[in-house]
Short mmCIF file of C-alpha atoms and ligand atoms in Angstrom, two decimals:
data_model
loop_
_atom_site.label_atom_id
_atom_site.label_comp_id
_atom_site.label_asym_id
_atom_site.label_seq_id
_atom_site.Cartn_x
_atom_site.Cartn_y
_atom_site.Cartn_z
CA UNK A 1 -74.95 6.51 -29.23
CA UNK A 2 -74.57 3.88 -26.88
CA UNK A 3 -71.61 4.16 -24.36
CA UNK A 4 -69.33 1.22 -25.47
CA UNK A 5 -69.14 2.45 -29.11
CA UNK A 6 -67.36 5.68 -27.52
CA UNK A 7 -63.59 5.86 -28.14
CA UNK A 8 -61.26 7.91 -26.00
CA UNK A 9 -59.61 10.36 -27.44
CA UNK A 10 -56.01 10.16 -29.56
CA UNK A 11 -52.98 12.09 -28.90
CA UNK A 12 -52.21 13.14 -32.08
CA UNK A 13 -53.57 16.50 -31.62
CA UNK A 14 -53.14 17.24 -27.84
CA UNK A 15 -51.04 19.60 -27.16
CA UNK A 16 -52.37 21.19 -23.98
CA UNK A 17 -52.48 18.12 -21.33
CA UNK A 18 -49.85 17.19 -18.34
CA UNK A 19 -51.08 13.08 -18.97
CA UNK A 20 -49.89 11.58 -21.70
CA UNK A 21 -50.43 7.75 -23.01
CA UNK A 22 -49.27 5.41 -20.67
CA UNK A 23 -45.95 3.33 -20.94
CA UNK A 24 -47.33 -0.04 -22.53
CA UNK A 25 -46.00 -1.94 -19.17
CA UNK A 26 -47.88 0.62 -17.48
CA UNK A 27 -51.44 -0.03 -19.28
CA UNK A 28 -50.56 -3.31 -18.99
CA UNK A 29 -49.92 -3.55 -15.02
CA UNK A 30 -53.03 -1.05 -15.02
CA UNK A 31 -54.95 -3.80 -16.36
CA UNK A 32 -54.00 -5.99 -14.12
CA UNK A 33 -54.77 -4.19 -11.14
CA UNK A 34 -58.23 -2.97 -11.78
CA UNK A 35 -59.91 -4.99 -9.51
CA UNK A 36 -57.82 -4.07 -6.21
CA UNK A 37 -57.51 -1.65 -3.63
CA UNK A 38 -54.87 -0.33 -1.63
CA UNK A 39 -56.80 1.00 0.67
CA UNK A 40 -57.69 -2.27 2.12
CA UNK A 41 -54.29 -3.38 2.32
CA UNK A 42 -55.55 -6.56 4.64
CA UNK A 43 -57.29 -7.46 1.96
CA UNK A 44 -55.35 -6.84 -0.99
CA UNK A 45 -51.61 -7.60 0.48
CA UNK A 46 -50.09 -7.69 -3.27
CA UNK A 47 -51.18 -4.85 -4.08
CA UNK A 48 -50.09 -2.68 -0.83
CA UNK A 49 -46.90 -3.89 -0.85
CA UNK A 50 -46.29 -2.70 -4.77
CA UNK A 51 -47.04 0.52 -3.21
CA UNK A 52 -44.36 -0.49 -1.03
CA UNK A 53 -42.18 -0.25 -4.16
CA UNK A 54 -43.78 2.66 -5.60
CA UNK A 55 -42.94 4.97 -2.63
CA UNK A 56 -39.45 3.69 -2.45
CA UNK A 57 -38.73 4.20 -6.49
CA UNK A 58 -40.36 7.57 -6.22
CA UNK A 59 -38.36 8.71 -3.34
CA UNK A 60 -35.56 7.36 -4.90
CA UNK A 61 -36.14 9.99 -7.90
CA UNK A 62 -36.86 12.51 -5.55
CA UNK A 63 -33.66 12.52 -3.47
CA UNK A 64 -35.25 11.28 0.02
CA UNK A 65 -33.31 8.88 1.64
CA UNK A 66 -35.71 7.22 4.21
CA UNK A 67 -39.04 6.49 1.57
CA UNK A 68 -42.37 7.43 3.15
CA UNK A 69 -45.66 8.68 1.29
CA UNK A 70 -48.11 6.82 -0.82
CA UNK A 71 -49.88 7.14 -4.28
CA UNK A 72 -52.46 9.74 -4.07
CA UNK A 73 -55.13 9.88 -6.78
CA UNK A 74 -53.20 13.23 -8.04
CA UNK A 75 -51.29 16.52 -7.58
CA UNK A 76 -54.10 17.59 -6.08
CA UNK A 77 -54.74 15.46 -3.28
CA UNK A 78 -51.17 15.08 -3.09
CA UNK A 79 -51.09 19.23 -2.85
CA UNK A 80 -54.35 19.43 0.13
CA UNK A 81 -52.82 16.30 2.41
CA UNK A 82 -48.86 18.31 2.38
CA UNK A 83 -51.16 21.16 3.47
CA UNK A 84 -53.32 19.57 5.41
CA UNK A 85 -49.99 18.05 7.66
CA UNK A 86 -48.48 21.58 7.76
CA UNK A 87 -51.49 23.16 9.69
CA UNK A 88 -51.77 20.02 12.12
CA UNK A 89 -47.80 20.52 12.90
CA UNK A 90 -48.34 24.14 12.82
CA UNK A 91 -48.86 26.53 16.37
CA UNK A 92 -50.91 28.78 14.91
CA UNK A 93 -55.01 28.56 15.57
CA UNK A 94 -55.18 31.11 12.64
CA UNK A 95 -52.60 29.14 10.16
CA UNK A 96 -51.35 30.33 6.66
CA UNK A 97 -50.19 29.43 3.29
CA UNK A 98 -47.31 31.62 1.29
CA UNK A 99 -47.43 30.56 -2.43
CA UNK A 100 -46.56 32.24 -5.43
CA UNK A 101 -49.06 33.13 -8.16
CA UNK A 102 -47.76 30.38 -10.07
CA UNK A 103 -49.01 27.86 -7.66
CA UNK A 104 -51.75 25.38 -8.81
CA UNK A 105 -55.49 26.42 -8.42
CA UNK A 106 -55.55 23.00 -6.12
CA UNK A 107 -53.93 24.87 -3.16
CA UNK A 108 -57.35 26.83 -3.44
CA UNK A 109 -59.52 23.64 -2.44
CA UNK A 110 -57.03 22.80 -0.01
CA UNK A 111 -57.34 26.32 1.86
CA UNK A 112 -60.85 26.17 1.49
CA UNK A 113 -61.25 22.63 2.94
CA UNK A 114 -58.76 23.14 5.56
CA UNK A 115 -59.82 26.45 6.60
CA UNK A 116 -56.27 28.08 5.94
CA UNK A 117 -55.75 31.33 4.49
CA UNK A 118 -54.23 31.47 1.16
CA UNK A 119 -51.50 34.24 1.01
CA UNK A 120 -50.43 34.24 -3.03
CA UNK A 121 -47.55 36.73 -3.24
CA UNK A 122 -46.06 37.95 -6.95
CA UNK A 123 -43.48 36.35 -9.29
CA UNK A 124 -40.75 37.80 -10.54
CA UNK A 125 -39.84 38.57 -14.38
CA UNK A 126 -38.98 34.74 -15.09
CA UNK A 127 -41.79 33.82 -13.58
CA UNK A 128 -40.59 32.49 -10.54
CA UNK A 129 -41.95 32.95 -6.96
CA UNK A 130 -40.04 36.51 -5.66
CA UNK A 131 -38.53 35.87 -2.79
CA UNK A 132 -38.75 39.26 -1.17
CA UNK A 133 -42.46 39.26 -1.66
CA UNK A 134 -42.31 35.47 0.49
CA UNK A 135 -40.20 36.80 2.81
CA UNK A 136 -42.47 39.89 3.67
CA UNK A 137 -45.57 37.78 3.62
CA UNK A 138 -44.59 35.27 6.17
CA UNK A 139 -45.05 35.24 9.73
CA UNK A 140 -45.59 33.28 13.41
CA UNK A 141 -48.99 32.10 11.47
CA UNK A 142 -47.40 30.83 8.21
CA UNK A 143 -47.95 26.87 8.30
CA UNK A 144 -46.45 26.40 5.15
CA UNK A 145 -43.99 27.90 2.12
CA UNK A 146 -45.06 26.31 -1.35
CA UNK A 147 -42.48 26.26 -3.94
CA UNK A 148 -43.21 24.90 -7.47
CA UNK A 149 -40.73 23.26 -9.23
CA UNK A 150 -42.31 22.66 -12.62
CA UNK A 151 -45.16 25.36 -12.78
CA UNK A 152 -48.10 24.45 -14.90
CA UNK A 153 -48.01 27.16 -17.17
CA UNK A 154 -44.13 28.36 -17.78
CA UNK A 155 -42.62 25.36 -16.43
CA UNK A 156 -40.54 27.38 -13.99
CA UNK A 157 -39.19 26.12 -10.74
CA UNK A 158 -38.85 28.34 -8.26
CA UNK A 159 -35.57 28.91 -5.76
CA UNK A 160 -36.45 25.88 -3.65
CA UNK A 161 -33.35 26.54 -1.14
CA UNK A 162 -34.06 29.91 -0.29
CA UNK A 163 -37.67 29.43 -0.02
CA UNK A 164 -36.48 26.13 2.80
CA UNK A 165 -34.80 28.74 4.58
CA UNK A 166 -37.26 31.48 3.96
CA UNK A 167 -39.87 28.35 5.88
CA UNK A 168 -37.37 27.41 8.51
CA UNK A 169 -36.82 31.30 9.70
CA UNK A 170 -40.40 31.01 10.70
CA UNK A 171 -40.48 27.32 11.79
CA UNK A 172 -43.15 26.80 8.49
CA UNK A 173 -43.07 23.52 6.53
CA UNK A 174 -41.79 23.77 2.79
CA UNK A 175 -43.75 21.67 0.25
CA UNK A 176 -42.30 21.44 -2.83
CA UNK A 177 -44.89 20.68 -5.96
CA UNK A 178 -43.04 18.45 -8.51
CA UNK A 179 -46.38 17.22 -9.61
CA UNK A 180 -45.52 18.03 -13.32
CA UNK A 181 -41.90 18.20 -13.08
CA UNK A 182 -40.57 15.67 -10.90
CA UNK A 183 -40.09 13.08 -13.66
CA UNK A 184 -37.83 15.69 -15.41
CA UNK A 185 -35.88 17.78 -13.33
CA UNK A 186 -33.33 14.85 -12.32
CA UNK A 187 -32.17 15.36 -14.93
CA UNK A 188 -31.30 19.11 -14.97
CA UNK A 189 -29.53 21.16 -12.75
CA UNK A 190 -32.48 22.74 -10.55
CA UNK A 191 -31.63 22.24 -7.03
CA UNK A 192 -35.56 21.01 -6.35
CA UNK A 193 -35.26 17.90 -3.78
CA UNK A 194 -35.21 16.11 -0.30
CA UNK A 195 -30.82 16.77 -0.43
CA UNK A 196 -30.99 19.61 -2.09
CA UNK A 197 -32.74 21.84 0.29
CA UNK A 198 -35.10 21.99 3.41
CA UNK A 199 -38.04 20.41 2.02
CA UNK A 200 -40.78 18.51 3.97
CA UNK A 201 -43.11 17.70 1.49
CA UNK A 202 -43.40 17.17 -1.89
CA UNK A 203 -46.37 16.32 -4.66
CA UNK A 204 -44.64 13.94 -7.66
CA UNK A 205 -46.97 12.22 -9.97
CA UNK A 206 -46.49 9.43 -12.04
CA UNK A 207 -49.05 10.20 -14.14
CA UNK A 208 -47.71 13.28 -15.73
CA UNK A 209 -44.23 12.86 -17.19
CA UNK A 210 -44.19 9.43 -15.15
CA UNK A 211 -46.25 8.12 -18.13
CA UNK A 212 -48.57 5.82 -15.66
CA UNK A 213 -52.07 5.62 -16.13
CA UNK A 214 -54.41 7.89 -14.36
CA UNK A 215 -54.46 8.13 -11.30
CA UNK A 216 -51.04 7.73 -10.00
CA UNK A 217 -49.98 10.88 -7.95
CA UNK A 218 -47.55 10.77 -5.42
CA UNK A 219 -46.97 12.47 -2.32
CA UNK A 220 -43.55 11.91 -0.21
CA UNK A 221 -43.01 13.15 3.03
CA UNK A 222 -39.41 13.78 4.91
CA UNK A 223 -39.58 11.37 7.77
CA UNK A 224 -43.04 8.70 8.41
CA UNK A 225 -44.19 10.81 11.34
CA UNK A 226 -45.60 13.55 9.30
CA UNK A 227 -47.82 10.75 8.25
CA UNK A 228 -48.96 10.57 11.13
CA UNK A 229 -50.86 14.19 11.21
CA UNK A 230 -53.18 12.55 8.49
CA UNK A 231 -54.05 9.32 9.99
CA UNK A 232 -57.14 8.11 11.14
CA UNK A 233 -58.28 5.11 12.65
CA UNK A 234 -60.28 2.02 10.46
CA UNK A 235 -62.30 0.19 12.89
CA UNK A 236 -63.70 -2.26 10.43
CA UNK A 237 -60.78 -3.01 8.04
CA UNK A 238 -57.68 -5.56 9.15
CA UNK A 239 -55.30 -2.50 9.10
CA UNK A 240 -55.40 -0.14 11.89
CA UNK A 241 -55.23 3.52 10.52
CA UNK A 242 -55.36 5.41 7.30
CA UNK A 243 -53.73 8.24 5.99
CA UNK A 244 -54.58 8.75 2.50
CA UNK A 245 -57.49 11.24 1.73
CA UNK A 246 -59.39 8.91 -0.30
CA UNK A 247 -60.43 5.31 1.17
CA UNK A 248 -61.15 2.65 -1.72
CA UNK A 249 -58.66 3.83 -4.48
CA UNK A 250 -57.05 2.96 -7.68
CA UNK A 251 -54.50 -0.72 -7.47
CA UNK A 252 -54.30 0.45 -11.43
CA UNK A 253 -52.65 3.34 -10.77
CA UNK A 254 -50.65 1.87 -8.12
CA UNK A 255 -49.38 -0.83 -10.05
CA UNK A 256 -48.84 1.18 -13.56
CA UNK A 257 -46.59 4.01 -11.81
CA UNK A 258 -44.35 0.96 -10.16
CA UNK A 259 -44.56 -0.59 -13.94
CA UNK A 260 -43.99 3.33 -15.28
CA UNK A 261 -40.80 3.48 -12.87
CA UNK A 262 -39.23 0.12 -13.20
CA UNK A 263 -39.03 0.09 -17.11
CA UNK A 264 -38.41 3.99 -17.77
CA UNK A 265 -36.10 5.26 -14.25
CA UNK A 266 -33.60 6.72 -15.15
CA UNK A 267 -32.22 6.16 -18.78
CA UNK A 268 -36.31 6.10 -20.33
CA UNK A 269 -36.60 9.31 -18.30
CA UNK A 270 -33.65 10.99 -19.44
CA UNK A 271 -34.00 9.64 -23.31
CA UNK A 272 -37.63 11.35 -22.69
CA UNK A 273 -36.67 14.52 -21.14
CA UNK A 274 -34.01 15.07 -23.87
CA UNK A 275 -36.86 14.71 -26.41
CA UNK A 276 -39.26 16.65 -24.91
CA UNK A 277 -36.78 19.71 -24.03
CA UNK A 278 -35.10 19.78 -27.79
CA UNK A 279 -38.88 19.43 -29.27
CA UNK A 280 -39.96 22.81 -26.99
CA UNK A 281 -36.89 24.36 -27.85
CA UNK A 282 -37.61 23.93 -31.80
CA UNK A 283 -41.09 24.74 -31.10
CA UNK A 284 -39.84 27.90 -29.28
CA UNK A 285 -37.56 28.79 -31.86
CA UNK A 286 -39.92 28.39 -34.58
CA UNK A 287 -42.83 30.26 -33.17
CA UNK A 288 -40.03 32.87 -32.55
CA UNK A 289 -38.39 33.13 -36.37
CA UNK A 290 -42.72 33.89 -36.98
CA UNK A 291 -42.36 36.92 -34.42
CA UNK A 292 -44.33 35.71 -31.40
CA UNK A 293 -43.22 36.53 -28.15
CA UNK A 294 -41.92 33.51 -26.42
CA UNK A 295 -41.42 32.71 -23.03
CA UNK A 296 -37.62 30.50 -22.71
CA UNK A 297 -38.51 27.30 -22.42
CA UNK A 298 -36.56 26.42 -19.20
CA UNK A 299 -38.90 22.76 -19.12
CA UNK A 300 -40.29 21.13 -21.71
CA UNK A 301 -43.25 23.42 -21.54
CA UNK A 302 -43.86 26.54 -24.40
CA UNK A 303 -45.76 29.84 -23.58
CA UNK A 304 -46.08 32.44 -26.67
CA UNK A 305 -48.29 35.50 -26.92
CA UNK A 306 -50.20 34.39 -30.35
CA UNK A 307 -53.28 36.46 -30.91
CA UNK A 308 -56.60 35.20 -29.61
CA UNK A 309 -58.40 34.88 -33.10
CA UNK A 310 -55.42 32.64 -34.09
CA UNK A 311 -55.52 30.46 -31.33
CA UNK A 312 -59.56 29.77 -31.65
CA UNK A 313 -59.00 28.89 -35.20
CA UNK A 314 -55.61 26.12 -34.07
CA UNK A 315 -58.15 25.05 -32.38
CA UNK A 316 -61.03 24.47 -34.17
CA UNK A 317 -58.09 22.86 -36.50
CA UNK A 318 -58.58 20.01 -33.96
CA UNK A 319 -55.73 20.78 -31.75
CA UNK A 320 -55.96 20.49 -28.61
CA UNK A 321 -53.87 24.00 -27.05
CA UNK A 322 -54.71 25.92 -23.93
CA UNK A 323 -54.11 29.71 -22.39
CA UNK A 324 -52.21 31.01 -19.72
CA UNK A 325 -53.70 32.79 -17.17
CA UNK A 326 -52.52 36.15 -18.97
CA UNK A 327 -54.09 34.24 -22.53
CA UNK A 328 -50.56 33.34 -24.14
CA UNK A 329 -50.60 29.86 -25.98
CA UNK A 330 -49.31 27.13 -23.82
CA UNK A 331 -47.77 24.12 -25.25
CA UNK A 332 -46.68 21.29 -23.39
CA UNK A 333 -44.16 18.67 -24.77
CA UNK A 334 -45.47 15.74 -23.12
CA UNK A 335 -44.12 12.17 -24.04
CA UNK A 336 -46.71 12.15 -27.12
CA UNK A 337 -45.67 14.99 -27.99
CA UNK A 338 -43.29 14.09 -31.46
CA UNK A 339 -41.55 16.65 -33.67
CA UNK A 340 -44.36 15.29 -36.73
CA UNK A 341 -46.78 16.78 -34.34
CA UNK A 342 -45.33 20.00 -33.87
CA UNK A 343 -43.97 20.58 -37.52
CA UNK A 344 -47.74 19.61 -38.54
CA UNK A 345 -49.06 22.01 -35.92
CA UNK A 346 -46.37 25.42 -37.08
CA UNK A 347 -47.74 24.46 -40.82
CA UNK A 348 -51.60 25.08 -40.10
CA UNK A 349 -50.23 28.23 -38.23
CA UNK A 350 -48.30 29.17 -41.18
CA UNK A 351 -51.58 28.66 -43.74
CA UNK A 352 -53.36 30.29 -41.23
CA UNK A 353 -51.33 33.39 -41.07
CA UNK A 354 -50.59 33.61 -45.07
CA UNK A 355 -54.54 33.68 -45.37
CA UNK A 356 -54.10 36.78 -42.63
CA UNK A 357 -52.18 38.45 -44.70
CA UNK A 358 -54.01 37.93 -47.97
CA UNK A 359 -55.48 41.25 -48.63
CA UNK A 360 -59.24 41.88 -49.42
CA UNK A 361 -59.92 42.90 -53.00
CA UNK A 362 -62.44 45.07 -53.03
CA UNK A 363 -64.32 45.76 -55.93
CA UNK A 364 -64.85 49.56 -55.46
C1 PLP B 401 -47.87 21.90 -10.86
C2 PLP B 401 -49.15 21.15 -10.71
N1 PLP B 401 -49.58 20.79 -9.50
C3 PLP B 401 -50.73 20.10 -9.31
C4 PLP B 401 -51.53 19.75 -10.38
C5 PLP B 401 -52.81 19.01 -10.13
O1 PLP B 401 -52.65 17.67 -10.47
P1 PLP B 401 -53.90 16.70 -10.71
O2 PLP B 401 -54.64 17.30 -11.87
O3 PLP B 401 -53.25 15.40 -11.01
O4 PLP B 401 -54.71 16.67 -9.47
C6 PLP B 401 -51.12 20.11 -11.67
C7 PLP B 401 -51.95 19.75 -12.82
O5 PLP B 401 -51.64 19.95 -13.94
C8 PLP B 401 -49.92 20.83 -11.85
O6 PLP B 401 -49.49 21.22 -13.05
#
């Protein structure tokens, strides 16, 4: 088969990823982009200074008042540079990291590239980072406090406030991970933000619930100096230094998370969040009324303990679910995510489980 007759795949069966399809303005300005690079922003002016907007719209979301970051190629760059400015600002020769369990697997590469050690303390019953266990695991060495606001596989977010002051009592940096959730918690209650609490850094990608092509991650920072930790200088390029991790990056993704923002902040978002949040709930509740265990669906993320020989044959029904660490069913109600989907999805587990129950007539 020759590459071009390859299609990607649709979403009518994927129930498992944090991208979704793109906002049509943001394939569009995706398009557009392709051939530029913010990381030569003497060369590509346009293009830097949409970033420009991107940072400002972002931080705008994210409660900071003075914009400053730039659009990483994920989470997970977004997640290694917070660290990576936490251990340059830190004292400590022999710097730490306090996350809880829930924290993505990208704060692994980050401690592993940046030489920090990784201290990953318990969660409490909800799932949420226990703050005791933080608060016995930090010390004059901690760098940095994560706190996930939107975890990737119970869509928790974790006392942000108390982990600030938890950071501050030991003069650590608190990064806040909204990579998944930032596009929905404005519009909850969650204290999870620049004014809500002492945060200094924060990973928020459009291309999650943003709905902006791939890659648009986003990391913000509390005041431009903390960029500083990260920059280096570019001898052969017009501009002078460079923070970001990667040099020549995505203008697409640039350009598709300012379209993303422009057309969908705020009333898209909320219209989406409301959808996505009442579809998990009746996904919740239905997987419930069939006796599964079911973690509360506190995002529009669900988590239910369905048995392992059910969820192998979902999926080689063509749907596209995935496990939690501890092997429950996670399900999560991204923007293609529609009610058809899900009703279609609880009917193949209801054939499924009537065939279970059939029982087997033996001739003997
Ligand atoms: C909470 C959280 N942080 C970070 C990441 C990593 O993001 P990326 O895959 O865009 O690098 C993810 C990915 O799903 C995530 O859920």
């Amino acid at each position: 088969m020759r590459d071009m007759q390859v299609e990607p795949q649709a979403f009518d069966r994927v129930l498992s990823s944090m991208c979704t399809d793109p906002h049509p303005a943001a394939r569009d300005a995706a398009e557009r982009f392709l051939a530029t690079n913010p990381g030569d922003p003497g060369t590509y002016p346009n293009v830097a200074a949409l970033e420009d907007n991107a940072v400002a719209l972002l931080s705008e979301i994210a409660g900071l008042e003075e914009p400053a970051g730039y659009i990483t190629s994920g989470g997970t760059e977004a997640n290694i540079q917070a660290i990576r400015i936490a251990r340059e600002r830190a004292a400590s020769r022999t710097p730490n990291v306090v996350m809880p369990e829930s924290g993505h697997f990208s704060f692994q590469k980050a401690a592993d590239l940046l030489g920090v050690e990784l201290r990953i303390v318990p969660t409490d019953d909800r799932h949420r980072a226990d703050l005791e266990a933080v608060r016995a695991s930090v010390d004059d060495d901690t760098a940095a406090v994560v706190g996930v606001a939107g975890t990737t596989e119970y869509g928790r977010v974790d006392p942000i406030p108390e982990l600030g002051e938890i950071a501050q009592s030991v003069d650590a940096a608190l990064h806040v991970d909204a990579s998944w959730g930032g596009f929905v918690l404005p519009f909850t209650d969650y204290e999870w933000h620049f004014d809500h609490a002492a945060v200094d850094t924060m990973a928020i990608d459009p291309h999650k619930m943003g709905q902006a092509a791939v890659p648009a991650g986003g990391l913000l920072v509390r005041s431009p100096d903390l960029l500083d930790e990260l920059a280096v200088d570019t001898p052969y390029l017009e501009s002078t230094s460079q923070a970001t991790l990667t040099g020549t990056r995505s203008g697409a993704g640039v350009a598709s998370a300012v379209a993303a923002m422009e057309e969908l902040w705020p009333g898209g978002y909320r219209r989406q969040y409301v959808r996505s949040q009442n579809n998990a709930e009746w996904l919740a509740d239905a997987l419930e009324k069939r006796g599964y265990d079911v973690a509360d669906p506190t995002l529009p993320l669900v988590a239910a303990d369905v048995p392992r020989s059910t969820f192998d044959a979902l999926r080689a029904k063509g749907w596209r679910i995935s496990r939690t660490a501890t092997g429950e069913l996670r399900v999560v109600c991204m923007p293609h995510v529609t009610r058809e989907m899900l009703a279609s999805f609880i009917g193949d587990l209801d054939r499924l489980e009537v065939r279970a129950s059939v029982p087997v007539v033996s001739d003997d």
